[in-house]
PDB file of C-alpha atoms in Angstrom:
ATOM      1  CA  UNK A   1       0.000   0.000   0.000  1.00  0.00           C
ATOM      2  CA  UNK A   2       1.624   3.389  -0.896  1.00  0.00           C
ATOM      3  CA  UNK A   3       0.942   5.973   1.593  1.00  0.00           C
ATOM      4  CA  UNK A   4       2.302   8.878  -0.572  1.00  0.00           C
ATOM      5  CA  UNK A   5       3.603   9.695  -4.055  1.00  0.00           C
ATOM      6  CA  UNK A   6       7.726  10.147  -4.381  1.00  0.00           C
ATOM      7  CA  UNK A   7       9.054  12.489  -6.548  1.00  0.00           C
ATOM      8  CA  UNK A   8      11.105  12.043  -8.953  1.00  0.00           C
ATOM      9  CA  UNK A   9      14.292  10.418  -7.372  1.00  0.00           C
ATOM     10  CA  UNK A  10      17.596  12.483  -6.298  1.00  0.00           C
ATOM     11  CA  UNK A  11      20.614  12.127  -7.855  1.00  0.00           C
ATOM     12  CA  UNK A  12      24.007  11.458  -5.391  1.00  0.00           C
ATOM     13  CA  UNK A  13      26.120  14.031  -5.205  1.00  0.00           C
ATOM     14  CA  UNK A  14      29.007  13.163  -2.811  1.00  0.00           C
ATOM     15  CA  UNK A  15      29.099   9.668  -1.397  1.00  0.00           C
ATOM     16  CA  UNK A  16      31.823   8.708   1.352  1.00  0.00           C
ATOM     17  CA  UNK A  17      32.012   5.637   3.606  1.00  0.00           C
ATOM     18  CA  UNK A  18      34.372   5.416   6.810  1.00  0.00           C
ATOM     19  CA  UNK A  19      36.160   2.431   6.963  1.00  0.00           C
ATOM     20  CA  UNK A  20      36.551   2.104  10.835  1.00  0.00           C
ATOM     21  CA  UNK A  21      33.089   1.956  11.584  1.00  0.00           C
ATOM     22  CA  UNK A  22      31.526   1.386   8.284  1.00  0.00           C
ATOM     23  CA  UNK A  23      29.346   4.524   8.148  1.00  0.00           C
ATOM     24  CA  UNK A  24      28.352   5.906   5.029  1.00  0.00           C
ATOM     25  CA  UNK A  25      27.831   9.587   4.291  1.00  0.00           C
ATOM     26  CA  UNK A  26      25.425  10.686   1.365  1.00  0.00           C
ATOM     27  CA  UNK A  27      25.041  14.161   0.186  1.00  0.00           C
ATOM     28  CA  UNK A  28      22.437  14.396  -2.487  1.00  0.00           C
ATOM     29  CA  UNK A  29      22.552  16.965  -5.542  1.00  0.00           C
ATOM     30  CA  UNK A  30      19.168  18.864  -3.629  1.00  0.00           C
ATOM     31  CA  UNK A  31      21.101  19.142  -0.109  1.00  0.00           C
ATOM     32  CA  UNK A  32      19.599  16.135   1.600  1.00  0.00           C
ATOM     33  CA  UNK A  33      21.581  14.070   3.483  1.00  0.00           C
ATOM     34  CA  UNK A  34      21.842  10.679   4.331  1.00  0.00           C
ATOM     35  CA  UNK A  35      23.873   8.777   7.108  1.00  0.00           C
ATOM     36  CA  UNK A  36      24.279   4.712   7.207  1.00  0.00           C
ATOM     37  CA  UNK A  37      25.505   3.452  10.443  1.00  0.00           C
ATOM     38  CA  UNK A  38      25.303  -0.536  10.688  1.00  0.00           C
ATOM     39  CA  UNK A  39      25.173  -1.441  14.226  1.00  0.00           C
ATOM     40  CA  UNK A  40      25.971  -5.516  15.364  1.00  0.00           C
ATOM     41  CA  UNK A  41      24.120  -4.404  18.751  1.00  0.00           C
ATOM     42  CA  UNK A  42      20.969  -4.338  17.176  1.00  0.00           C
ATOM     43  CA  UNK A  43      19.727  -6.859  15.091  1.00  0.00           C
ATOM     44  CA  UNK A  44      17.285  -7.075  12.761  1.00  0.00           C
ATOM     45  CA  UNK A  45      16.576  -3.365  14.013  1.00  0.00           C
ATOM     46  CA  UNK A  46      16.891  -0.293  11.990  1.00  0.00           C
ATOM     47  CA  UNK A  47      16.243   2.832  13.294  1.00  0.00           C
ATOM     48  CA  UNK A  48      15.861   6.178  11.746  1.00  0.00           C
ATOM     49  CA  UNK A  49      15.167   9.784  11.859  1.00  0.00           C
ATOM     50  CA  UNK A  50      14.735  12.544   9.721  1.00  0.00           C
ATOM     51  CA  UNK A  51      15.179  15.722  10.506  1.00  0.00           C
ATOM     52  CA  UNK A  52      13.769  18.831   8.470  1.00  0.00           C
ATOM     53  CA  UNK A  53      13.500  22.477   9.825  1.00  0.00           C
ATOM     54  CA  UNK A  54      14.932  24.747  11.548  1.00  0.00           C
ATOM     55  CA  UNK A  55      13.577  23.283  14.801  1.00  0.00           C
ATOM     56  CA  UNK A  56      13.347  25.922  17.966  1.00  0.00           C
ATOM     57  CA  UNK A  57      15.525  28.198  16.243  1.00  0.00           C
ATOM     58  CA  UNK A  58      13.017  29.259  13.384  1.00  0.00           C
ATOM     59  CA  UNK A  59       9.984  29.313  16.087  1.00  0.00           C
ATOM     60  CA  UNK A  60       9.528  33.246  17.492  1.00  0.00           C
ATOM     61  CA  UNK A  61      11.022  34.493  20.132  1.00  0.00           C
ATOM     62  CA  UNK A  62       8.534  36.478  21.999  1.00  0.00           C
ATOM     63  CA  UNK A  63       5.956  34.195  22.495  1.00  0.00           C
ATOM     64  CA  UNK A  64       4.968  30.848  23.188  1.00  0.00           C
ATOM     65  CA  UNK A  65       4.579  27.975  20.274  1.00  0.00           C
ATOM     66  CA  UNK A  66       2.730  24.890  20.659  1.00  0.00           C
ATOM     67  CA  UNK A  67       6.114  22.952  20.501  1.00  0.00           C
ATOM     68  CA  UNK A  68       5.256  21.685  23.805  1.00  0.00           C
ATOM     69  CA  UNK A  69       2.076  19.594  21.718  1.00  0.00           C
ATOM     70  CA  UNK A  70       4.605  17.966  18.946  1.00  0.00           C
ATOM     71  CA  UNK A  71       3.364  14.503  19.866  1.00  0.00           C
ATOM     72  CA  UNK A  72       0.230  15.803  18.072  1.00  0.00           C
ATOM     73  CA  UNK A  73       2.148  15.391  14.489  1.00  0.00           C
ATOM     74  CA  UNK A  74       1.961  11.372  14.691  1.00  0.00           C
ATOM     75  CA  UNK A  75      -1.200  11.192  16.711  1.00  0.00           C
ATOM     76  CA  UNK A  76      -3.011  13.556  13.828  1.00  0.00           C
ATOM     77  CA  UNK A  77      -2.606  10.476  11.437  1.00  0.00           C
ATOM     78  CA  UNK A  78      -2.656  11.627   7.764  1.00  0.00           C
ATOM     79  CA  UNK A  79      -4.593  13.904   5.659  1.00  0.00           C
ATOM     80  CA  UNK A  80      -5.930  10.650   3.956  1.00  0.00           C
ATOM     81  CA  UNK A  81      -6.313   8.449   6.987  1.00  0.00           C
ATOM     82  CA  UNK A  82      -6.469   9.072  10.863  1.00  0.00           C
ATOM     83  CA  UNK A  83      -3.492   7.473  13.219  1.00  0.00           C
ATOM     84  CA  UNK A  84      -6.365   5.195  14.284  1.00  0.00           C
ATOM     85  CA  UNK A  85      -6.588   3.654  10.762  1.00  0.00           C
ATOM     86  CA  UNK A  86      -2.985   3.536   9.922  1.00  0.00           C
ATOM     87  CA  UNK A  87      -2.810   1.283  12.833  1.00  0.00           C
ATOM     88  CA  UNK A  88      -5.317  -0.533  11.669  1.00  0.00           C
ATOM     89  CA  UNK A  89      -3.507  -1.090   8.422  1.00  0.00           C
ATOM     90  CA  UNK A  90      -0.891  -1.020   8.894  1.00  0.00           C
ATOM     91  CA  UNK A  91      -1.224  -3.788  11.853  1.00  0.00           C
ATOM     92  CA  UNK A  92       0.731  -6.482   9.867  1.00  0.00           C
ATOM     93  CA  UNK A  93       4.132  -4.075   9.666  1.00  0.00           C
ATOM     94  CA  UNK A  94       7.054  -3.210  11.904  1.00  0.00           C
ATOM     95  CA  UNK A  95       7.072   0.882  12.547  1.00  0.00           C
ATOM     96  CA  UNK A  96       7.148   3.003  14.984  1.00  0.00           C
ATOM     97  CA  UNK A  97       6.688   7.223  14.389  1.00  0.00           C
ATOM     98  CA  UNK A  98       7.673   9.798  17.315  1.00  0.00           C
ATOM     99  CA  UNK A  99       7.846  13.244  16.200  1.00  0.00           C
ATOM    100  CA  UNK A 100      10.443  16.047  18.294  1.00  0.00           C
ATOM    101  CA  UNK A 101      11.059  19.796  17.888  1.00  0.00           C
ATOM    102  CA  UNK A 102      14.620  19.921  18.450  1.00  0.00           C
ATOM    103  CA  UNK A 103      16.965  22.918  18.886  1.00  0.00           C
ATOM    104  CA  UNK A 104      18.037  22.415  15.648  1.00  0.00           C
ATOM    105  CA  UNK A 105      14.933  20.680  13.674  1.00  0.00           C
ATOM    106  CA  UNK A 106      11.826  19.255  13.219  1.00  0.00           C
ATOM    107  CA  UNK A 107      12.679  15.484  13.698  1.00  0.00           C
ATOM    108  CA  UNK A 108      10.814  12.249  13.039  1.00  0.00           C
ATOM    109  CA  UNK A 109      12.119   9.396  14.281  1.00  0.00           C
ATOM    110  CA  UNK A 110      10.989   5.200  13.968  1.00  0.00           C
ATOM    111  CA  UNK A 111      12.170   2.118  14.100  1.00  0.00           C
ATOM    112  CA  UNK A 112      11.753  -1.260  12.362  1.00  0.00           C
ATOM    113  CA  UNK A 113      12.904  -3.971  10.542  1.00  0.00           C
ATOM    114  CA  UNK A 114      14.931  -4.574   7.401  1.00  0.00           C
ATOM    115  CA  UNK A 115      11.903  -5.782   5.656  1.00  0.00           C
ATOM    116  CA  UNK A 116       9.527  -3.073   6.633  1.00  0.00           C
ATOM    117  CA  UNK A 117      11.772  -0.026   5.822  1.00  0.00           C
ATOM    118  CA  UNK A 118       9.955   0.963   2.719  1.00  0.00           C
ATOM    119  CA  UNK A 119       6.902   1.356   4.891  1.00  0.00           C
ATOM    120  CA  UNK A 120       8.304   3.215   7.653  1.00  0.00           C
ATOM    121  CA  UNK A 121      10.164   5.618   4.857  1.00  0.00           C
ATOM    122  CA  UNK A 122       6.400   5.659   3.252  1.00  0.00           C
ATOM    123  CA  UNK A 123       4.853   6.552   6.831  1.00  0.00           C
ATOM    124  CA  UNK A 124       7.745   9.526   7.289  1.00  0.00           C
ATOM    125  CA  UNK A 125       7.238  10.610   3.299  1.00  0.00           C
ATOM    126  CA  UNK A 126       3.292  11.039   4.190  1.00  0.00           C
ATOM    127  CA  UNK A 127       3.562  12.842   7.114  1.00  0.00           C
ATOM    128  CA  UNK A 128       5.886  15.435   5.854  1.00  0.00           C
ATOM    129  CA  UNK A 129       4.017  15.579   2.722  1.00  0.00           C
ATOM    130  CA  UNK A 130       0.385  15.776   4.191  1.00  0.00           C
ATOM    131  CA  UNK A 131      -0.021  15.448   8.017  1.00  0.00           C
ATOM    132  CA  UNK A 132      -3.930  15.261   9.409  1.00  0.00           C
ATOM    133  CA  UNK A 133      -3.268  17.866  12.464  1.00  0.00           C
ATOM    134  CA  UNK A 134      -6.394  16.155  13.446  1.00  0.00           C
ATOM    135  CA  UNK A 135      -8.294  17.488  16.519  1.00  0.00           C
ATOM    136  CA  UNK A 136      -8.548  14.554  18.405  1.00  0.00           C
ATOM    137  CA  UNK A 137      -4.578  13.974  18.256  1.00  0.00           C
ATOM    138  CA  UNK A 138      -3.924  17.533  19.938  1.00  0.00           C
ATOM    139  CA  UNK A 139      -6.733  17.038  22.690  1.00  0.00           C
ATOM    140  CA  UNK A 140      -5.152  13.865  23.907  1.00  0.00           C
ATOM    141  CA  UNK A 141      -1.435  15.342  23.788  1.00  0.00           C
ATOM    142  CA  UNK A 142      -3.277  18.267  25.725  1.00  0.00           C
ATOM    143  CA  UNK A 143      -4.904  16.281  28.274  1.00  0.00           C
ATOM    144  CA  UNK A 144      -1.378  14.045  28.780  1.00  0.00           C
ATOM    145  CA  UNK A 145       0.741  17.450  29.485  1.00  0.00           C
ATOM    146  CA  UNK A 146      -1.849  18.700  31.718  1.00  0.00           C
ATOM    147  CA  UNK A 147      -1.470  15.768  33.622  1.00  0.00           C
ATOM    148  CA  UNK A 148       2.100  15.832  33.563  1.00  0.00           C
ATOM    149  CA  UNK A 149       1.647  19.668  34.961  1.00  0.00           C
ATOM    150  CA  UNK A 150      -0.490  18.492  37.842  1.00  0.00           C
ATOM    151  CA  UNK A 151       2.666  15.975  39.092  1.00  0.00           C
ATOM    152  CA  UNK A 152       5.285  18.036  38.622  1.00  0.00           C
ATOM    153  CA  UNK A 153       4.914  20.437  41.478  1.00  0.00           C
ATOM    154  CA  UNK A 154       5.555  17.436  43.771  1.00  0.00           C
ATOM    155  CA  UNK A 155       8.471  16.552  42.195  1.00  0.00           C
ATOM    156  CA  UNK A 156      11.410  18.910  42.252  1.00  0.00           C
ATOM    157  CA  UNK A 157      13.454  16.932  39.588  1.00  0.00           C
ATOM    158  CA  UNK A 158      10.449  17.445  37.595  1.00  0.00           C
ATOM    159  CA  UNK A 159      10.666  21.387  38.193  1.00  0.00           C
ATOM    160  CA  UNK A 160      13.678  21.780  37.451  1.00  0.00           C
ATOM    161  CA  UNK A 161      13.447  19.423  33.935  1.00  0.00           C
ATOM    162  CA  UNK A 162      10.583  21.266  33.110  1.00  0.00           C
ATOM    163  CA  UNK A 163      11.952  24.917  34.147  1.00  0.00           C
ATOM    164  CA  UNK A 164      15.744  24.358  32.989  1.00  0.00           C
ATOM    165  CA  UNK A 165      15.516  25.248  29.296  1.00  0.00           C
ATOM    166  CA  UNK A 166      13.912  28.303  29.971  1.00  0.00           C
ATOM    167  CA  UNK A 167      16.311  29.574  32.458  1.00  0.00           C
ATOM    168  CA  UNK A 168      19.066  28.278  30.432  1.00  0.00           C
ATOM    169  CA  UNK A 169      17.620  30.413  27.616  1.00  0.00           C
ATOM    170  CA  UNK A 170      17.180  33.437  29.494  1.00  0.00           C
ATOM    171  CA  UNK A 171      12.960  33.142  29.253  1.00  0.00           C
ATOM    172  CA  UNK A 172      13.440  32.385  25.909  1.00  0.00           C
ATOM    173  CA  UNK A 173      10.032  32.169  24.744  1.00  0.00           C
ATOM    174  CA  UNK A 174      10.770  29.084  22.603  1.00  0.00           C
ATOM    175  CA  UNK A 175      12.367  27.265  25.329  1.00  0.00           C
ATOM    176  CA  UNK A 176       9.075  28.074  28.082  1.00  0.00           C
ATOM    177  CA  UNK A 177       7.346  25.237  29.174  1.00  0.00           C
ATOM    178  CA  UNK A 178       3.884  26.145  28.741  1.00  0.00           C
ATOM    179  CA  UNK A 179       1.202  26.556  32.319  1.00  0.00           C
ATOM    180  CA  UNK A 180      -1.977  24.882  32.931  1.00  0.00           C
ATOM    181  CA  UNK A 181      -3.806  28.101  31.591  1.00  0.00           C
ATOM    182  CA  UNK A 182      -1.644  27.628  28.306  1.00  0.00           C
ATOM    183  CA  UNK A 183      -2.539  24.683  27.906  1.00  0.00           C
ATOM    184  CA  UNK A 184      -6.150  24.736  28.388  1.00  0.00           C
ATOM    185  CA  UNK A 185      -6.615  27.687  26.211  1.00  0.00           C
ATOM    186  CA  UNK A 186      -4.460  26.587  23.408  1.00  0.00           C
ATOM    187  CA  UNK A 187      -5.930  25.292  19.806  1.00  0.00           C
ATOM    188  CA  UNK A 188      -5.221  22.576  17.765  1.00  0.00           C
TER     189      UNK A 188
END
């Protein structure tokens, strides 16, 4: 089942492979990279993540973002199908789709098996290409960080994890973990 339609296919444009550890380094004509790491740790397990953005650094500065709801990517499902269906047909594969706003970029990450790469690299292709954003995804990412909010106060590891980055940052407004009010007041 194709989840998406591929362009037209890149051409390589610089291609080099370390011989100590056997990772290979691809840098395609159209800037997109690609890194091969084989790994004897982990077998029959491939994992992978793409990274696309800018990440914090392209969100504004003077107010808040709903970074704190990225879970809400996968959970959205698909423009063509909700995350409830692709599970359901996608039940007979081996993926996995988490979805982080890094400093640095936008990253999707999974992880499967050698014979179901082409459908996690179909799953990533189809979110980045049309992601559903759907309602129901951001509600239950809202309802788990509200949650998460209510424990932390008795917790003061969990402060200061939640509070760091935003100190660090100097009240950064990218790096500020959103409040309760936030929260329940944001949109999907």
């Amino acid at each position: 089942m194709a989840l998406c339609e591929f362009r037209k296919t890149g051409h390589g444009g610089q291609h080099r492979t370390t011989f100590r550890s056997g990772t290979s380094f691809v840098r395609f004509a159209n800037g997109v990279r690609l890194t091969v790491r084989p790994s004897k740790l982990r077998s029959n397990q491939v994992l992978i993540s793409v990274k696309v953005g800018g990440g914090r650094l392209d969100l504004p500065t003077d107010r808040l973002t709903a970074a704190w709801a990225a879970a809400a990517v996968p959970a959205g499902g698909l423009k063509a199908m909700s995350y409830t269906d692709m599970q359901r047909i996608l039940a007979p594969k081996t993926y996995r789709v988490g979805f982080s706003v890094r400093e640095d970029g936008f990253v999707f990450s999974g992880e499967t098996t050698p014979a179901d790469i082409d459908t996690q690299l179909q799953v990533f292709a189809a979110y980045l290409q049309a992601p559903g954003f759907r309602p129901e995804g951001f509600e239950q990412v809202r309802s788990n960080y509200a949650a998460r909010l209510r424990q932390v106060d008795a917790n003061p590891a969990a402060i200061l994890q939640l509070k760091a980055p935003e100190i660090l940052h100097n009240g950064d407004k990218r790096w500020v973990s959103p409040s309760a009010q936030d929260i329940q007041t944001a949109s999907g």
